[in-house]
PDB file of C-alpha atoms in Angstrom:
ATOM      1  CA  MET A1381      -2.729 -17.342 -47.596  1.00  0.00           C
ATOM      2  CA  PRO A1382      -1.391 -15.170 -44.890  1.00  0.00           C
ATOM      3  CA  GLU A1383      -3.820 -13.956 -42.100  1.00  0.00           C
ATOM      4  CA  PRO A1384      -4.804 -10.287 -42.552  1.00  0.00           C
ATOM      5  CA  ALA A1385      -2.683  -8.001 -40.522  1.00  0.00           C
ATOM      6  CA  HIS A1386      -5.564  -6.689 -38.434  1.00  0.00           C
ATOM      7  CA  SER A1387      -5.807 -10.073 -36.618  1.00  0.00           C
ATOM      8  CA  ALA A1388      -2.903  -9.052 -34.605  1.00  0.00           C
ATOM      9  CA  GLN A1389      -4.953  -6.352 -32.960  1.00  0.00           C
ATOM     10  CA  ARG A1390      -6.281  -9.038 -30.562  1.00  0.00           C
ATOM     11  CA  LEU A1391      -3.093  -8.928 -28.464  1.00  0.00           C
ATOM     12  CA  THR A1392      -4.274  -5.528 -27.193  1.00  0.00           C
ATOM     13  CA  THR A1393      -6.333  -7.551 -24.668  1.00  0.00           C
ATOM     14  CA  LEU A1394      -3.100  -8.104 -22.749  1.00  0.00           C
ATOM     15  CA  ASP A1395      -3.318  -4.413 -21.916  1.00  0.00           C
ATOM     16  CA  ALA A1396      -6.451  -4.822 -19.743  1.00  0.00           C
ATOM     17  CA  ARG A1397      -6.112  -3.196 -16.243  1.00  0.00           C
ATOM     18  CA  PRO A1398      -6.652  -5.267 -13.061  1.00  0.00           C
ATOM     19  CA  SER A1399     -10.307  -5.159 -11.786  1.00  0.00           C
ATOM     20  CA  CYS A1400     -11.141  -2.607  -9.159  1.00  0.00           C
ATOM     21  CA  LEU A1401     -12.056  -4.458  -5.956  1.00  0.00           C
ATOM     22  CA  ALA A1402     -12.589  -1.263  -3.860  1.00  0.00           C
ATOM     23  CA  THR A1403     -15.440   1.141  -3.421  1.00  0.00           C
ATOM     24  CA  ILE A1404     -15.772   4.619  -1.981  1.00  0.00           C
ATOM     25  CA  GLU A1405     -18.741   6.600  -0.504  1.00  0.00           C
ATOM     26  CA  ALA A1406     -18.280  10.385  -0.182  1.00  0.00           C
ATOM     27  CA  VAL A1407     -20.235  12.987   1.721  1.00  0.00           C
ATOM     28  CA  VAL A1408     -19.429  16.644   1.541  1.00  0.00           C
ATOM     29  CA  ALA A1409     -20.129  18.026   5.009  1.00  0.00           C
ATOM     30  CA  GLY A1410     -19.317  21.719   5.660  1.00  0.00           C
ATOM     31  CA  GLU A1411     -15.803  22.583   4.349  1.00  0.00           C
ATOM     32  CA  ARG A1412     -14.565  19.019   4.165  1.00  0.00           C
ATOM     33  CA  ALA A1413     -15.516  15.722   2.509  1.00  0.00           C
ATOM     34  CA  ASP A1414     -15.851  12.498   4.461  1.00  0.00           C
ATOM     35  CA  VAL A1415     -14.860   9.543   2.255  1.00  0.00           C
ATOM     36  CA  THR A1416     -15.478   5.931   3.414  1.00  0.00           C
ATOM     37  CA  CYS A1417     -13.338   3.299   1.630  1.00  0.00           C
ATOM     38  CA  ARG A1418     -13.953  -0.381   1.508  1.00  0.00           C
ATOM     39  CA  GLY A1419     -12.565  -3.483  -0.278  1.00  0.00           C
ATOM     40  CA  GLU A1420      -8.961  -4.065  -1.551  1.00  0.00           C
ATOM     41  CA  PHE A1421      -6.682  -1.164  -2.258  1.00  0.00           C
ATOM     42  CA  ASP A1422      -4.278  -2.696  -4.768  1.00  0.00           C
ATOM     43  CA  ILE A1423      -3.202  -1.700  -8.207  1.00  0.00           C
ATOM     44  CA  GLY A1424      -6.738  -1.978  -9.344  1.00  0.00           C
ATOM     45  CA  ALA A1425      -7.897   0.725  -6.927  1.00  0.00           C
ATOM     46  CA  GLN A1426      -6.140   3.300  -9.327  1.00  0.00           C
ATOM     47  CA  ALA A1427      -9.575   3.243 -11.071  1.00  0.00           C
ATOM     48  CA  LEU A1428     -10.805   5.344  -8.323  1.00  0.00           C
ATOM     49  CA  GLN A1429      -8.389   8.229  -8.689  1.00  0.00           C
ATOM     50  CA  SER A1430     -10.588  10.386 -10.847  1.00  0.00           C
ATOM     51  CA  GLU A1431     -13.411   9.890  -8.462  1.00  0.00           C
ATOM     52  CA  LEU A1432     -11.479  10.794  -5.419  1.00  0.00           C
ATOM     53  CA  TYR A1433     -10.103  13.825  -7.294  1.00  0.00           C
ATOM     54  CA  ALA A1434     -13.709  15.044  -8.013  1.00  0.00           C
ATOM     55  CA  VAL A1435     -14.561  14.649  -4.307  1.00  0.00           C
ATOM     56  CA  LEU A1436     -11.370  16.741  -3.444  1.00  0.00           C
ATOM     57  CA  ASP A1437     -12.455  19.352  -5.904  1.00  0.00           C
ATOM     58  CA  ARG A1438     -15.991  19.722  -4.272  1.00  0.00           C
ATOM     59  CA  SER A1439     -14.480  20.090  -0.794  1.00  0.00           C
ATOM     60  CA  ALA A1440     -13.332  23.560   0.525  1.00  0.00           C
ATOM     61  CA  THR A1441     -10.363  22.413   2.721  1.00  0.00           C
ATOM     62  CA  GLY A1442      -9.821  18.725   1.828  1.00  0.00           C
ATOM     63  CA  VAL A1443     -10.757  15.045   2.481  1.00  0.00           C
ATOM     64  CA  ASP A1444     -11.144  12.958   5.681  1.00  0.00           C
ATOM     65  CA  LEU A1445     -10.574   9.250   4.852  1.00  0.00           C
ATOM     66  CA  ASP A1446     -12.227   6.272   6.652  1.00  0.00           C
ATOM     67  CA  LEU A1447     -10.082   3.266   5.747  1.00  0.00           C
ATOM     68  CA  GLY A1448     -11.539   1.013   8.393  1.00  0.00           C
ATOM     69  CA  GLY A1449     -13.281  -1.152   5.622  1.00  0.00           C
ATOM     70  CA  VAL A1450     -10.181  -1.874   3.616  1.00  0.00           C
ATOM     71  CA  GLY A1451      -9.210  -5.386   4.223  1.00  0.00           C
ATOM     72  CA  PHE A1452      -6.061  -5.383   1.905  1.00  0.00           C
ATOM     73  CA  CYS A1453      -3.734  -2.530   1.025  1.00  0.00           C
ATOM     74  CA  ASP A1454      -0.423  -2.745  -0.957  1.00  0.00           C
ATOM     75  CA  CYS A1455       1.998  -0.295  -2.722  1.00  0.00           C
ATOM     76  CA  GLY A1456      -0.780   0.279  -5.409  1.00  0.00           C
ATOM     77  CA  GLY A1457      -3.256   1.383  -2.869  1.00  0.00           C
ATOM     78  CA  LEU A1458      -0.672   3.605  -1.029  1.00  0.00           C
ATOM     79  CA  ASN A1459       0.435   5.240  -4.166  1.00  0.00           C
ATOM     80  CA  LEU A1460      -3.315   6.172  -4.720  1.00  0.00           C
ATOM     81  CA  LEU A1461      -3.388   7.873  -1.425  1.00  0.00           C
ATOM     82  CA  LEU A1462      -0.159   9.655  -1.866  1.00  0.00           C
ATOM     83  CA  ASP A1463      -1.386  10.929  -5.245  1.00  0.00           C
ATOM     84  CA  LEU A1464      -4.511  12.239  -3.619  1.00  0.00           C
ATOM     85  CA  ARG A1465      -2.429  13.900  -0.911  1.00  0.00           C
ATOM     86  CA  ARG A1466      -0.174  15.559  -3.534  1.00  0.00           C
ATOM     87  CA  GLU A1467      -3.118  16.956  -5.511  1.00  0.00           C
ATOM     88  CA  ALA A1468      -4.591  18.292  -2.183  1.00  0.00           C
ATOM     89  CA  LEU A1469      -1.461  20.132  -1.335  1.00  0.00           C
ATOM     90  CA  ALA A1470      -1.405  21.539  -4.810  1.00  0.00           C
ATOM     91  CA  GLN A1471      -4.816  23.047  -4.084  1.00  0.00           C
ATOM     92  CA  GLY A1472      -3.983  24.123  -0.623  1.00  0.00           C
ATOM     93  CA  LYS A1473      -5.986  21.425   1.002  1.00  0.00           C
ATOM     94  CA  THR A1474      -5.294  18.425   3.244  1.00  0.00           C
ATOM     95  CA  VAL A1475      -5.955  14.735   3.328  1.00  0.00           C
ATOM     96  CA  THR A1476      -6.300  12.845   6.702  1.00  0.00           C
ATOM     97  CA  VAL A1477      -6.913   9.451   7.769  1.00  0.00           C
ATOM     98  CA  GLN A1478      -9.567   9.231  10.500  1.00  0.00           C
ATOM     99  CA  ALA A1479      -9.839   5.534  10.868  1.00  0.00           C
ATOM    100  CA  TYR A1480      -7.994   2.549   9.304  1.00  0.00           C
ATOM    101  CA  SER A1481      -7.868  -1.134   9.382  1.00  0.00           C
ATOM    102  CA  ARG A1482      -5.013  -3.333  10.727  1.00  0.00           C
ATOM    103  CA  ALA A1483      -3.743  -3.897   7.190  1.00  0.00           C
ATOM    104  CA  VAL A1484      -3.511  -0.160   6.336  1.00  0.00           C
ATOM    105  CA  GLY A1485      -2.006   0.624   9.625  1.00  0.00           C
ATOM    106  CA  ARG A1486       0.669  -1.896   9.177  1.00  0.00           C
ATOM    107  CA  LEU A1487       1.575  -0.602   5.570  1.00  0.00           C
ATOM    108  CA  LEU A1488       1.558   3.031   6.826  1.00  0.00           C
ATOM    109  CA  ASP A1489       4.057   2.080   9.652  1.00  0.00           C
ATOM    110  CA  LEU A1490       6.346  -0.033   7.471  1.00  0.00           C
ATOM    111  CA  THR A1491       6.684   2.619   4.790  1.00  0.00           C
ATOM    112  CA  GLY A1492       6.848   5.559   7.226  1.00  0.00           C
ATOM    113  CA  ALA A1493       3.922   7.283   5.643  1.00  0.00           C
ATOM    114  CA  ARG A1494       1.799   7.332   8.631  1.00  0.00           C
ATOM    115  CA  GLU A1495       2.505  11.061   9.563  1.00  0.00           C
ATOM    116  CA  LEU A1496       1.820  12.288   6.036  1.00  0.00           C
ATOM    117  CA  PHE A1497      -1.883  11.905   6.753  1.00  0.00           C
ATOM    118  CA  VAL A1498      -1.894  13.663  10.103  1.00  0.00           C
ATOM    119  CA  THR A1499      -2.755  17.289  10.684  1.00  0.00           C
ATOM    120  CA  GLU A1500      -3.151  19.240  13.916  1.00  0.00           C
ATOM    121  CA  ASP A1501      -6.964  18.886  13.359  1.00  0.00           C
ATOM    122  CA  SER A1502      -7.109  15.094  12.748  1.00  0.00           C
ATOM    123  CA  GLY A1503      -6.717  14.176  16.348  1.00  0.00           C
ATOM    124  CA  ASN A1504      -5.416  10.819  17.607  1.00  0.00           C
ATOM    125  CA  PHE A1505      -4.385   8.785  14.377  1.00  0.00           C
ATOM    126  CA  ASP A1506      -4.162   5.646  16.585  1.00  0.00           C
ATOM    127  CA  ALA A1507      -7.819   5.271  17.026  1.00  0.00           C
ATOM    128  CA  PRO A1508      -9.435   1.875  16.079  1.00  0.00           C
ATOM    129  CA  ALA A1509     -11.158   1.695  12.738  1.00  0.00           C
ATOM    130  CA  ALA A1510     -14.591   0.892  14.367  1.00  0.00           C
ATOM    131  CA  GLU A1511     -14.357   4.329  16.166  1.00  0.00           C
ATOM    132  CA  PRO A1512     -13.749   7.211  13.774  1.00  0.00           C
ATOM    133  CA  LEU A1513     -12.389  10.275  15.303  1.00  0.00           C
ATOM    134  CA  ALA A1514     -14.754  12.997  16.398  1.00  0.00           C
ATOM    135  CA  ASP A1515     -14.823  16.015  14.125  1.00  0.00           C
ATOM    136  CA  SER A1516     -12.887  18.986  15.292  1.00  0.00           C
ATOM    137  CA  GLU A1517     -14.805  22.159  15.801  1.00  0.00           C
ATOM    138  CA  GLU A1518     -11.790  24.376  15.435  1.00  0.00           C
ATOM    139  CA  GLN A1519     -11.140  26.059  12.215  1.00  0.00           C
ATOM    140  CA  PRO A1520      -8.330  24.446   9.922  1.00  0.00           C
ATOM    141  CA  GLN A1521      -4.849  25.863  10.532  1.00  0.00           C
ATOM    142  CA  PRO A1522      -2.886  27.325   7.712  1.00  0.00           C
ATOM    143  CA  ILE A1523      -0.897  24.551   5.930  1.00  0.00           C
ATOM    144  CA  ASP A1524       2.879  24.697   6.028  1.00  0.00           C
ATOM    145  CA  VAL A1525       3.523  23.542   2.549  1.00  0.00           C
ATOM    146  CA  ASP A1526       7.288  23.797   2.669  1.00  0.00           C
ATOM    147  CA  GLN A1527       7.260  21.540   5.737  1.00  0.00           C
ATOM    148  CA  GLU A1528       4.832  19.160   4.184  1.00  0.00           C
ATOM    149  CA  LEU A1529       6.989  18.853   1.043  1.00  0.00           C
ATOM    150  CA  ARG A1530      10.156  18.425   3.054  1.00  0.00           C
ATOM    151  CA  LEU A1531       8.602  15.519   5.073  1.00  0.00           C
ATOM    152  CA  GLU A1532       7.456  13.899   1.859  1.00  0.00           C
ATOM    153  CA  VAL A1533      10.934  14.262   0.184  1.00  0.00           C
ATOM    154  CA  ASP A1534      12.520  12.700   3.346  1.00  0.00           C
ATOM    155  CA  GLN A1535       9.975   9.795   3.151  1.00  0.00           C
ATOM    156  CA  LEU A1536      10.837   9.295  -0.671  1.00  0.00           C
ATOM    157  CA  ARG A1537      14.556   9.416  -0.003  1.00  0.00           C
ATOM    158  CA  ARG A1538      14.227   6.679   2.601  1.00  0.00           C
ATOM    159  CA  ALA A1539      12.150   4.504   0.200  1.00  0.00           C
ATOM    160  CA  MET A1540      14.720   4.957  -2.540  1.00  0.00           C
ATOM    161  CA  ARG A1541      17.427   3.766  -0.253  1.00  0.00           C
ATOM    162  CA  THR A1542      15.514   0.636   0.869  1.00  0.00           C
ATOM    163  CA  ARG A1543      13.789  -0.233  -2.409  1.00  0.00           C
ATOM    164  CA  PRO A1544      16.841  -1.987  -4.088  1.00  0.00           C
ATOM    165  CA  ALA A1545      17.088  -4.502  -1.237  1.00  0.00           C
ATOM    166  CA  ILE A1546      13.423  -5.197  -1.309  1.00  0.00           C
ATOM    167  CA  ASP A1547      13.362  -5.678  -5.062  1.00  0.00           C
ATOM    168  CA  VAL A1548      16.384  -8.222  -4.518  1.00  0.00           C
ATOM    169  CA  ALA A1549      14.364 -10.023  -1.814  1.00  0.00           C
ATOM    170  CA  ARG A1550      11.399 -10.170  -4.119  1.00  0.00           C
ATOM    171  CA  GLY A1551      13.481 -11.908  -6.847  1.00  0.00           C
ATOM    172  CA  ILE A1552      14.805 -14.336  -4.126  1.00  0.00           C
ATOM    173  CA  VAL A1553      11.168 -15.207  -3.212  1.00  0.00           C
ATOM    174  CA  MET A1554      10.260 -15.669  -6.944  1.00  0.00           C
ATOM    175  CA  ALA A1555      13.245 -17.870  -7.629  1.00  0.00           C
ATOM    176  CA  THR A1556      12.907 -19.960  -4.353  1.00  0.00           C
ATOM    177  CA  PHE A1557       9.266 -20.635  -4.568  1.00  0.00           C
ATOM    178  CA  GLY A1558       8.434 -20.424  -8.146  1.00  0.00           C
ATOM    179  CA  LEU A1559       6.078 -17.443  -7.617  1.00  0.00           C
ATOM    180  CA  SER A1560       5.069 -14.553  -9.879  1.00  0.00           C
ATOM    181  CA  ALA A1561       6.325 -11.048  -8.999  1.00  0.00           C
ATOM    182  CA  GLU A1562       2.972 -10.111  -7.570  1.00  0.00           C
ATOM    183  CA  ASP A1563       2.624 -13.264  -5.531  1.00  0.00           C
ATOM    184  CA  ALA A1564       6.179 -12.728  -4.166  1.00  0.00           C
ATOM    185  CA  TRP A1565       5.423  -9.177  -3.197  1.00  0.00           C
ATOM    186  CA  THR A1566       2.252 -10.346  -1.398  1.00  0.00           C
ATOM    187  CA  VAL A1567       4.430 -12.977   0.633  1.00  0.00           C
ATOM    188  CA  LEU A1568       6.848 -10.250   1.584  1.00  0.00           C
ATOM    189  CA  VAL A1569       4.190  -7.916   2.742  1.00  0.00           C
ATOM    190  CA  THR A1570       2.343 -10.633   4.671  1.00  0.00           C
ATOM    191  CA  ALA A1571       5.473 -11.850   6.355  1.00  0.00           C
ATOM    192  CA  SER A1572       6.468  -8.360   7.101  1.00  0.00           C
ATOM    193  CA  GLN A1573       3.130  -7.552   8.851  1.00  0.00           C
ATOM    194  CA  ASN A1574       2.863 -10.812  10.708  1.00  0.00           C
ATOM    195  CA  THR A1575       6.349 -10.568  12.204  1.00  0.00           C
ATOM    196  CA  ASN A1576       6.094  -6.853  12.867  1.00  0.00           C
ATOM    197  CA  THR A1577       9.372  -6.389  10.917  1.00  0.00           C
ATOM    198  CA  LYS A1578      10.011  -3.488   8.661  1.00  0.00           C
ATOM    199  CA  MET A1579      10.082  -4.512   4.907  1.00  0.00           C
ATOM    200  CA  HIS A1580      13.777  -3.516   4.390  1.00  0.00           C
ATOM    201  CA  HIS A1581      14.872  -5.515   7.501  1.00  0.00           C
ATOM    202  CA  LEU A1582      12.977  -8.560   6.212  1.00  0.00           C
ATOM    203  CA  ALA A1583      14.652  -8.043   2.786  1.00  0.00           C
ATOM    204  CA  GLU A1584      18.202  -7.910   4.507  1.00  0.00           C
ATOM    205  CA  ASP A1585      17.360 -11.240   6.271  1.00  0.00           C
ATOM    206  CA  LEU A1586      16.573 -12.927   2.949  1.00  0.00           C
ATOM    207  CA  MET A1587      19.575 -11.625   1.218  1.00  0.00           C
ATOM    208  CA  GLY A1588      21.744 -12.817   4.056  1.00  0.00           C
ATOM    209  CA  ALA A1589      20.311 -16.298   3.688  1.00  0.00           C
ATOM    210  CA  VAL A1590      21.601 -16.473   0.120  1.00  0.00           C
ATOM    211  CA  HIS A1591      25.017 -16.149   1.701  1.00  0.00           C
ATOM    212  CA  GLY A1592      24.421 -18.808   4.249  1.00  0.00           C
ATOM    213  CA  ASP A1593      23.229 -16.632   7.229  1.00  0.00           C
ATOM    214  CA  PRO A1594      20.477 -18.109   9.301  1.00  0.00           C
ATOM    215  CA  VAL A1595      16.943 -16.705   9.064  1.00  0.00           C
ATOM    216  CA  PRO A1596      15.006 -16.127  12.333  1.00  0.00           C
ATOM    217  CA  GLU A1597      12.706 -19.023  12.907  1.00  0.00           C
ATOM    218  CA  ARG A1598       9.804 -16.632  13.254  1.00  0.00           C
ATOM    219  CA  VAL A1599      10.504 -15.166   9.742  1.00  0.00           C
ATOM    220  CA  GLN A1600      10.788 -18.724   8.416  1.00  0.00           C
ATOM    221  CA  GLN A1601       7.346 -19.724   9.802  1.00  0.00           C
ATOM    222  CA  GLN A1602       5.711 -16.636   8.536  1.00  0.00           C
ATOM    223  CA  MET A1603       7.306 -16.958   4.981  1.00  0.00           C
ATOM    224  CA  ALA A1604       6.036 -20.567   4.892  1.00  0.00           C
ATOM    225  CA  ALA A1605       2.560 -19.623   5.899  1.00  0.00           C
ATOM    226  CA  ALA A1606       2.432 -16.738   3.455  1.00  0.00           C
ATOM    227  CA  VAL A1607       3.586 -18.882   0.525  1.00  0.00           C
ATOM    228  CA  ALA A1608       1.117 -21.622   1.364  1.00  0.00           C
ATOM    229  CA  LYS A1609      -1.619 -19.069   1.422  1.00  0.00           C
ATOM    230  CA  VAL A1610      -0.594 -17.556  -2.056  1.00  0.00           C
ATOM    231  CA  ARG A1611      -0.455 -21.021  -3.521  1.00  0.00           C
ATOM    232  CA  GLU A1612      -4.000 -21.906  -2.151  1.00  0.00           C
ATOM    233  CA  THR A1613      -5.382 -18.807  -3.382  1.00  0.00           C
ATOM    234  CA  ALA A1614      -3.851 -19.467  -6.822  1.00  0.00           C
ATOM    235  CA  ALA A1615      -5.467 -22.904  -6.830  1.00  0.00           C
ATOM    236  CA  THR A1616      -2.835 -24.499  -9.075  1.00  0.00           C
ATOM    237  CA  PRO A1617      -2.474 -28.103  -7.649  1.00  0.00           C
ATOM    238  CA  SER A1618      -0.667 -29.304 -10.758  1.00  0.00           C
ATOM    239  CA  ASP A1619       2.153 -26.899 -10.093  1.00  0.00           C
ATOM    240  CA  ASP A1620       5.166 -29.045  -9.125  1.00  0.00           C
ATOM    241  CA  GLY A1621       6.527 -26.095  -7.075  1.00  0.00           C
ATOM    242  CA  ALA A1622       3.540 -26.383  -4.703  1.00  0.00           C
ATOM    243  CA  GLN A1623       5.311 -29.329  -2.888  1.00  0.00           C
ATOM    244  CA  ARG A1624       8.483 -27.391  -2.449  1.00  0.00           C
ATOM    245  CA  GLU A1625       9.264 -26.972   1.240  1.00  0.00           C
ATOM    246  CA  ALA A1626       8.739 -23.344   2.184  1.00  0.00           C
ATOM    247  CA  ARG A1627      11.692 -22.934   4.449  1.00  0.00           C
ATOM    248  CA  LEU A1628      14.880 -20.705   4.228  1.00  0.00           C
ATOM    249  CA  ASP A1629      17.727 -22.440   6.037  1.00  0.00           C
TER     250      ASP A1629
END
């Protein structure tokens, strides 16, 4: 006899969201909330959105973030920060980054999003993660919302121009090394950070390799190292692709 139709409901387990590997600690001091973030800010960190919004609601003027304990941050984590910033703007508040790890700093630089989290009151954004910036005793200045929105639009337009090349490059990495879309993105981000190369420039190098153009030796080495690390993390020794030479000639 045919199986009952309700047995197909087990497929809904495929919709499970990634685990959240990040935590936050919030303290509302005066008019602002100090939020310390730790762990990995990837797509799973989206689970923290409602908690961050609640902290923002409890503050009078906004949130100051300490990202020094964030060991990994990708586009999923960046989107979480941008969403928090947009919500703050809608409430007439600000979100600043007072300290950050090397991984976060690199991503903010590569995406051009660094200045979005700086205000006149946030001081020197280049301070090391271990030494958070001193609180300013001055009163917060009025927010120029129009200027903030124009800046964000400019950043988004630049991202839209470069994203197609980055997507193509990710496809190249997937096809060349037999990686998943997520692992290919990790390889690109890692190679970009370790070579201090903007993501869209790295993508252009990889696209040129398809047409026979040489890839810089430094990029080849970092791509090879990133691929090896991803495969080691995946722990799939039976994968035939694990023996493929990670070099783009």
